[in-house]
Amino acid sequence: MSSSPSATKVEFDDDSMWVTLTDGRVLGVPLAWFPRLLRATPAQLREVRISSRGLHWGEALDEDISIAGLLAGHGDIGASKDAPAA
């Protein structure tokens, strides 16, 4: 059984994503770390789905962010997520 926290709530302001975790912490993450989210409309950002492992957006943004990655300080800058899936 994992003792890793998961997200309970996600909010956005003009520059940041705020993720509330099950252990009470609130992570403030610059949207600049995730270019797709930075370019997204408010309506697209609200389409986030929270799972036990992370945050997920559907086809419009095609973004998946793990809570473990956020806790480790990992963003999406430089990632090649736009490559076609095999």
mmCIF file of N, CA and C in Angstrom:
data_model
loop_
_atom_site.group_PDB
_atom_site.id
_atom_site.type_symbol
_atom_site.label_atom_id
_atom_site.label_comp_id
_atom_site.label_asym_id
_atom_site.label_seq_id
_atom_site.Cartn_x
_atom_site.Cartn_y
_atom_site.Cartn_z
ATOM 1 N N MET A 1 0.844 -1.183 0.000
ATOM 2 C CA MET A 1 0.000 0.000 0.000
ATOM 3 C C MET A 1 0.886 1.242 0.000
ATOM 4 N N SER A 2 0.586 2.168 -0.889
ATOM 5 C CA SER A 2 1.403 3.365 -1.033
ATOM 6 C C SER A 2 0.996 4.426 -0.026
ATOM 7 N N SER A 3 1.994 5.108 0.509
ATOM 8 C CA SER A 3 1.706 6.209 1.425
ATOM 9 C C SER A 3 1.893 7.551 0.737
ATOM 10 N N SER A 4 2.054 7.531 -0.573
ATOM 11 C CA SER A 4 2.238 8.772 -1.331
ATOM 12 C C SER A 4 0.940 9.560 -1.359
ATOM 13 N N PRO A 5 1.027 10.872 -1.209
ATOM 14 C CA PRO A 5 -0.189 11.685 -1.264
ATOM 15 C C PRO A 5 -0.742 11.747 -2.684
ATOM 16 N N SER A 6 -2.019 12.011 -2.782
ATOM 17 C CA SER A 6 -2.638 12.233 -4.080
ATOM 18 C C SER A 6 -3.333 13.591 -4.048
ATOM 19 N N ALA A 7 -3.746 14.041 -5.208
ATOM 20 C CA ALA A 7 -4.400 15.343 -5.317
ATOM 21 C C ALA A 7 -5.862 15.240 -4.914
ATOM 22 N N THR A 8 -6.357 16.290 -4.291
ATOM 23 C CA THR A 8 -7.781 16.373 -3.976
ATOM 24 C C THR A 8 -8.451 17.537 -4.695
ATOM 25 N N LYS A 9 -7.652 18.537 -5.081
ATOM 26 C CA LYS A 9 -8.204 19.738 -5.724
ATOM 27 C C LYS A 9 -7.115 20.387 -6.568
ATOM 28 N N VAL A 10 -7.521 20.985 -7.681
ATOM 29 C CA VAL A 10 -6.607 21.726 -8.558
ATOM 30 C C VAL A 10 -7.253 23.060 -8.893
ATOM 31 N N GLU A 11 -6.489 24.138 -8.709
ATOM 32 C CA GLU A 11 -6.957 25.480 -9.043
ATOM 33 C C GLU A 11 -5.865 26.179 -9.844
ATOM 34 N N PHE A 12 -6.262 27.230 -10.548
ATOM 35 C CA PHE A 12 -5.329 27.975 -11.393
ATOM 36 C C PHE A 12 -5.493 29.466 -11.150
ATOM 37 N N ASP A 13 -4.360 30.181 -11.258
ATOM 38 C CA ASP A 13 -4.422 31.629 -11.394
ATOM 39 C C ASP A 13 -3.704 31.948 -12.696
ATOM 40 N N ASP A 14 -3.380 33.201 -12.932
ATOM 41 C CA ASP A 14 -2.792 33.570 -14.230
ATOM 42 C C ASP A 14 -1.443 32.911 -14.494
ATOM 43 N N ASP A 15 -0.693 32.607 -13.432
ATOM 44 C CA ASP A 15 0.676 32.120 -13.603
ATOM 45 C C ASP A 15 0.957 30.760 -13.010
ATOM 46 N N SER A 16 0.041 30.229 -12.188
ATOM 47 C CA SER A 16 0.361 29.015 -11.427
ATOM 48 C C SER A 16 -0.800 28.032 -11.374
ATOM 49 N N MET A 17 -0.419 26.789 -11.114
ATOM 50 C CA MET A 17 -1.368 25.734 -10.811
ATOM 51 C C MET A 17 -1.185 25.417 -9.330
ATOM 52 N N TRP A 18 -2.289 25.318 -8.592
ATOM 53 C CA TRP A 18 -2.267 25.048 -7.160
ATOM 54 C C TRP A 18 -2.917 23.696 -6.927
ATOM 55 N N VAL A 19 -2.135 22.749 -6.403
ATOM 56 C CA VAL A 19 -2.613 21.382 -6.214
ATOM 57 C C VAL A 19 -2.668 21.092 -4.720
ATOM 58 N N THR A 20 -3.869 20.806 -4.223
ATOM 59 C CA THR A 20 -4.051 20.433 -2.824
ATOM 60 C C THR A 20 -3.911 18.922 -2.716
ATOM 61 N N LEU A 21 -3.079 18.476 -1.775
ATOM 62 C CA LEU A 21 -2.812 17.044 -1.597
ATOM 63 C C LEU A 21 -3.571 16.483 -0.397
ATOM 64 N N THR A 22 -3.709 15.161 -0.374
ATOM 65 C CA THR A 22 -4.422 14.493 0.711
ATOM 66 C C THR A 22 -3.746 14.689 2.059
ATOM 67 N N ASP A 23 -2.452 15.000 2.072
ATOM 68 C CA ASP A 23 -1.758 15.209 3.350
ATOM 69 C C ASP A 23 -1.815 16.663 3.819
ATOM 70 N N GLY A 24 -2.581 17.509 3.098
ATOM 71 C CA GLY A 24 -2.766 18.895 3.510
ATOM 72 C C GLY A 24 -1.845 19.892 2.837
ATOM 73 N N ARG A 25 -0.799 19.427 2.185
ATOM 74 C CA ARG A 25 0.085 20.361 1.489
ATOM 75 C C ARG A 25 -0.617 20.940 0.266
ATOM 76 N N VAL A 26 -0.203 22.137 -0.100
ATOM 77 C CA VAL A 26 -0.668 22.773 -1.324
ATOM 78 C C VAL A 26 0.579 23.110 -2.134
ATOM 79 N N LEU A 27 0.658 22.532 -3.327
ATOM 80 C CA LEU A 27 1.800 22.782 -4.209
ATOM 81 C C LEU A 27 1.453 23.899 -5.177
ATOM 82 N N GLY A 28 2.302 24.899 -5.254
ATOM 83 C CA GLY A 28 2.180 25.960 -6.244
ATOM 84 C C GLY A 28 3.199 25.700 -7.333
ATOM 85 N N VAL A 29 2.715 25.495 -8.545
ATOM 86 C CA VAL A 29 3.592 25.129 -9.655
ATOM 87 C C VAL A 29 3.442 26.151 -10.770
ATOM 88 N N PRO A 30 4.547 26.729 -11.250
ATOM 89 C CA PRO A 30 4.441 27.690 -12.358
ATOM 90 C C PRO A 30 3.879 27.031 -13.614
ATOM 91 N N LEU A 31 2.912 27.670 -14.240
ATOM 92 C CA LEU A 31 2.387 27.138 -15.497
ATOM 93 C C LEU A 31 3.452 27.100 -16.579
ATOM 94 N N ALA A 32 4.476 27.920 -16.449
ATOM 95 C CA ALA A 32 5.574 27.910 -17.418
ATOM 96 C C ALA A 32 6.264 26.541 -17.477
ATOM 97 N N TRP A 33 6.145 25.746 -16.415
ATOM 98 C CA TRP A 33 6.716 24.390 -16.420
ATOM 99 C C TRP A 33 5.973 23.474 -17.387
ATOM 100 N N PHE A 34 4.743 23.826 -17.717
ATOM 101 C CA PHE A 34 3.889 22.995 -18.562
ATOM 102 C C PHE A 34 3.317 23.855 -19.683
ATOM 103 N N PRO A 35 4.048 23.997 -20.792
ATOM 104 C CA PRO A 35 3.638 24.894 -21.873
ATOM 105 C C PRO A 35 2.217 24.672 -22.380
ATOM 106 N N ARG A 36 1.760 23.432 -22.415
ATOM 107 C CA ARG A 36 0.390 23.182 -22.886
ATOM 108 C C ARG A 36 -0.625 23.831 -21.949
ATOM 109 N N LEU A 37 -0.358 23.748 -20.654
ATOM 110 C CA LEU A 37 -1.270 24.373 -19.697
ATOM 111 C C LEU A 37 -1.170 25.888 -19.764
ATOM 112 N N LEU A 38 0.022 26.394 -19.974
ATOM 113 C CA LEU A 38 0.225 27.843 -20.073
ATOM 114 C C LEU A 38 -0.569 28.432 -21.235
ATOM 115 N N ARG A 39 -0.655 27.692 -22.330
ATOM 116 C CA ARG A 39 -1.367 28.158 -23.528
ATOM 117 C C ARG A 39 -2.859 27.831 -23.494
ATOM 118 N N ALA A 40 -3.307 27.063 -22.526
ATOM 119 C CA ALA A 40 -4.697 26.605 -22.474
ATOM 120 C C ALA A 40 -5.655 27.716 -22.073
ATOM 121 N N THR A 41 -6.885 27.569 -22.479
ATOM 122 C CA THR A 41 -7.937 28.489 -22.057
ATOM 123 C C THR A 41 -8.399 28.090 -20.649
ATOM 124 N N PRO A 42 -9.043 29.009 -19.940
ATOM 125 C CA PRO A 42 -9.592 28.642 -18.624
ATOM 126 C C PRO A 42 -10.538 27.440 -18.699
ATOM 127 N N ALA A 43 -11.331 27.367 -19.747
ATOM 128 C CA ALA A 43 -12.257 26.239 -19.903
ATOM 129 C C ALA A 43 -11.486 24.925 -20.059
ATOM 130 N N GLN A 44 -10.408 24.932 -20.838
ATOM 131 C CA GLN A 44 -9.594 23.724 -21.003
ATOM 132 C C GLN A 44 -8.950 23.313 -19.683
ATOM 133 N N LEU A 45 -8.461 24.272 -18.920
ATOM 134 C CA LEU A 45 -7.839 23.955 -17.634
ATOM 135 C C LEU A 45 -8.829 23.301 -16.681
ATOM 136 N N ARG A 46 -10.075 23.716 -16.731
ATOM 137 C CA ARG A 46 -11.099 23.156 -15.838
ATOM 138 C C ARG A 46 -11.437 21.710 -16.180
ATOM 139 N N GLU A 47 -11.006 21.231 -17.333
ATOM 140 C CA GLU A 47 -11.297 19.863 -17.756
ATOM 141 C C GLU A 47 -10.385 18.829 -17.089
ATOM 142 N N VAL A 48 -9.627 19.228 -16.093
ATOM 143 C CA VAL A 48 -8.700 18.320 -15.416
ATOM 144 C C VAL A 48 -9.464 17.195 -14.718
ATOM 145 N N ARG A 49 -8.901 16.006 -14.786
ATOM 146 C CA ARG A 49 -9.408 14.841 -14.061
ATOM 147 C C ARG A 49 -8.332 14.428 -13.071
ATOM 148 N N ILE A 50 -8.740 14.206 -11.841
ATOM 149 C CA ILE A 50 -7.810 13.810 -10.788
ATOM 150 C C ILE A 50 -7.898 12.299 -10.603
ATOM 151 N N SER A 51 -6.735 11.636 -10.614
ATOM 152 C CA SER A 51 -6.676 10.202 -10.325
ATOM 153 C C SER A 51 -5.773 9.985 -9.114
ATOM 154 N N SER A 52 -5.637 8.757 -8.703
ATOM 155 C CA SER A 52 -4.768 8.459 -7.559
ATOM 156 C C SER A 52 -3.303 8.743 -7.864
ATOM 157 N N ARG A 53 -2.933 8.795 -9.123
ATOM 158 C CA ARG A 53 -1.542 9.029 -9.514
ATOM 159 C C ARG A 53 -1.239 10.439 -9.981
ATOM 160 N N GLY A 54 -2.267 11.173 -10.410
ATOM 161 C CA GLY A 54 -1.955 12.497 -10.917
ATOM 162 C C GLY A 54 -3.124 13.236 -11.516
ATOM 163 N N LEU A 55 -2.768 14.135 -12.432
ATOM 164 C CA LEU A 55 -3.712 15.042 -13.080
ATOM 165 C C LEU A 55 -3.713 14.750 -14.570
ATOM 166 N N HIS A 56 -4.897 14.755 -15.153
ATOM 167 C CA HIS A 56 -5.021 14.352 -16.553
ATOM 168 C C HIS A 56 -5.994 15.256 -17.285
ATOM 169 N N TRP A 57 -5.612 15.636 -18.499
ATOM 170 C CA TRP A 57 -6.468 16.399 -19.392
ATOM 171 C C TRP A 57 -6.653 15.577 -20.649
ATOM 172 N N GLY A 58 -7.830 15.637 -21.225
ATOM 173 C CA GLY A 58 -8.159 14.843 -22.404
ATOM 174 C C GLY A 58 -7.496 15.324 -23.676
ATOM 175 N N GLU A 59 -8.122 14.975 -24.784
ATOM 176 C CA GLU A 59 -7.553 15.217 -26.109
ATOM 177 C C GLU A 59 -7.169 16.659 -26.386
ATOM 178 N N ALA A 60 -7.951 17.599 -25.927
ATOM 179 C CA ALA A 60 -7.682 19.010 -26.245
ATOM 180 C C ALA A 60 -6.291 19.435 -25.781
ATOM 181 N N LEU A 61 -5.868 18.982 -24.607
ATOM 182 C CA LEU A 61 -4.542 19.342 -24.083
ATOM 183 C C LEU A 61 -3.576 18.171 -24.090
ATOM 184 N N ASP A 62 -4.081 16.958 -23.988
ATOM 185 C CA ASP A 62 -3.252 15.753 -23.979
ATOM 186 C C ASP A 62 -2.094 15.888 -22.993
ATOM 187 N N GLU A 63 -2.432 16.185 -21.744
ATOM 188 C CA GLU A 63 -1.416 16.387 -20.701
ATOM 189 C C GLU A 63 -1.705 15.464 -19.529
ATOM 190 N N ASP A 64 -0.657 14.840 -19.019
ATOM 191 C CA ASP A 64 -0.724 13.986 -17.834
ATOM 192 C C ASP A 64 0.426 14.381 -16.916
ATOM 193 N N ILE A 65 0.107 14.682 -15.662
ATOM 194 C CA ILE A 65 1.116 15.138 -14.712
ATOM 195 C C ILE A 65 1.023 14.272 -13.463
ATOM 196 N N SER A 66 2.127 13.652 -13.097
ATOM 197 C CA SER A 66 2.119 12.817 -11.898
ATOM 198 C C SER A 66 2.377 13.668 -10.658
ATOM 199 N N ILE A 67 1.757 13.271 -9.555
ATOM 200 C CA ILE A 67 1.999 13.958 -8.289
ATOM 201 C C ILE A 67 3.444 13.726 -7.862
ATOM 202 N N ALA A 68 3.945 12.527 -8.077
ATOM 203 C CA ALA A 68 5.347 12.240 -7.733
ATOM 204 C C ALA A 68 6.287 13.177 -8.488
ATOM 205 N N GLY A 69 6.006 13.437 -9.750
ATOM 206 C CA GLY A 69 6.821 14.357 -10.535
ATOM 207 C C GLY A 69 6.759 15.778 -10.010
ATOM 208 N N LEU A 70 5.558 16.212 -9.627
ATOM 209 C CA LEU A 70 5.425 17.559 -9.058
ATOM 210 C C LEU A 70 6.213 17.673 -7.761
ATOM 211 N N LEU A 71 6.112 16.659 -6.913
ATOM 212 C CA LEU A 71 6.832 16.682 -5.643
ATOM 213 C C LEU A 71 8.346 16.687 -5.853
ATOM 214 N N ALA A 72 8.796 16.083 -6.947
ATOM 215 C CA ALA A 72 10.222 16.049 -7.265
ATOM 216 C C ALA A 72 10.675 17.305 -8.009
ATOM 217 N N GLY A 73 9.721 18.187 -8.342
ATOM 218 C CA GLY A 73 10.076 19.423 -9.034
ATOM 219 C C GLY A 73 10.233 19.277 -10.524
ATOM 220 N N HIS A 74 9.625 18.240 -11.099
ATOM 221 C CA HIS A 74 9.750 18.005 -12.542
ATOM 222 C C HIS A 74 8.627 18.679 -13.292
ATOM 223 N N GLY A 75 8.990 19.413 -14.319
ATOM 224 C CA GLY A 75 8.023 20.008 -15.217
ATOM 225 C C GLY A 75 8.077 19.320 -16.557
ATOM 226 N N ASP A 76 7.439 19.907 -17.545
ATOM 227 C CA ASP A 76 7.357 19.329 -18.885
ATOM 228 C C ASP A 76 8.277 20.041 -19.865
ATOM 229 N N ILE A 77 9.034 21.012 -19.394
ATOM 230 C CA ILE A 77 9.908 21.762 -20.288
ATOM 231 C C ILE A 77 10.960 20.838 -20.874
ATOM 232 N N GLY A 78 11.032 20.850 -22.207
ATOM 233 C CA GLY A 78 12.018 20.024 -22.894
ATOM 234 C C GLY A 78 11.539 18.617 -23.173
ATOM 235 N N ALA A 79 10.397 18.215 -22.651
ATOM 236 C CA ALA A 79 9.874 16.880 -22.917
ATOM 237 C C ALA A 79 9.342 16.837 -24.333
ATOM 238 N N SER A 80 9.416 15.694 -24.944
ATOM 239 C CA SER A 80 8.931 15.554 -26.320
ATOM 240 C C SER A 80 7.591 14.840 -26.320
ATOM 241 N N LYS A 81 6.609 15.416 -25.650
ATOM 242 C CA LYS A 81 5.292 14.806 -25.551
ATOM 243 C C LYS A 81 4.489 14.977 -26.844
ATOM 244 N N ASP A 82 4.976 15.777 -27.769
ATOM 245 C CA ASP A 82 4.237 15.976 -29.012
ATOM 246 C C ASP A 82 4.551 14.910 -30.054
ATOM 247 N N ALA A 83 5.446 13.989 -29.730
ATOM 248 C CA ALA A 83 5.777 12.918 -30.651
ATOM 249 C C ALA A 83 4.599 11.952 -30.745
ATOM 250 N N PRO A 84 4.337 11.394 -31.919
ATOM 251 C CA PRO A 84 3.222 10.458 -32.070
ATOM 252 C C PRO A 84 3.440 9.206 -31.222
ATOM 253 N N ALA A 85 2.347 8.675 -30.723
ATOM 254 C CA ALA A 85 2.423 7.448 -29.932
ATOM 255 C C ALA A 85 2.694 6.267 -30.834
ATOM 256 N N ALA A 86 3.387 5.279 -30.312
ATOM 257 C CA ALA A 86 3.689 4.075 -31.103
ATOM 258 C C ALA A 86 2.507 3.159 -31.152
#
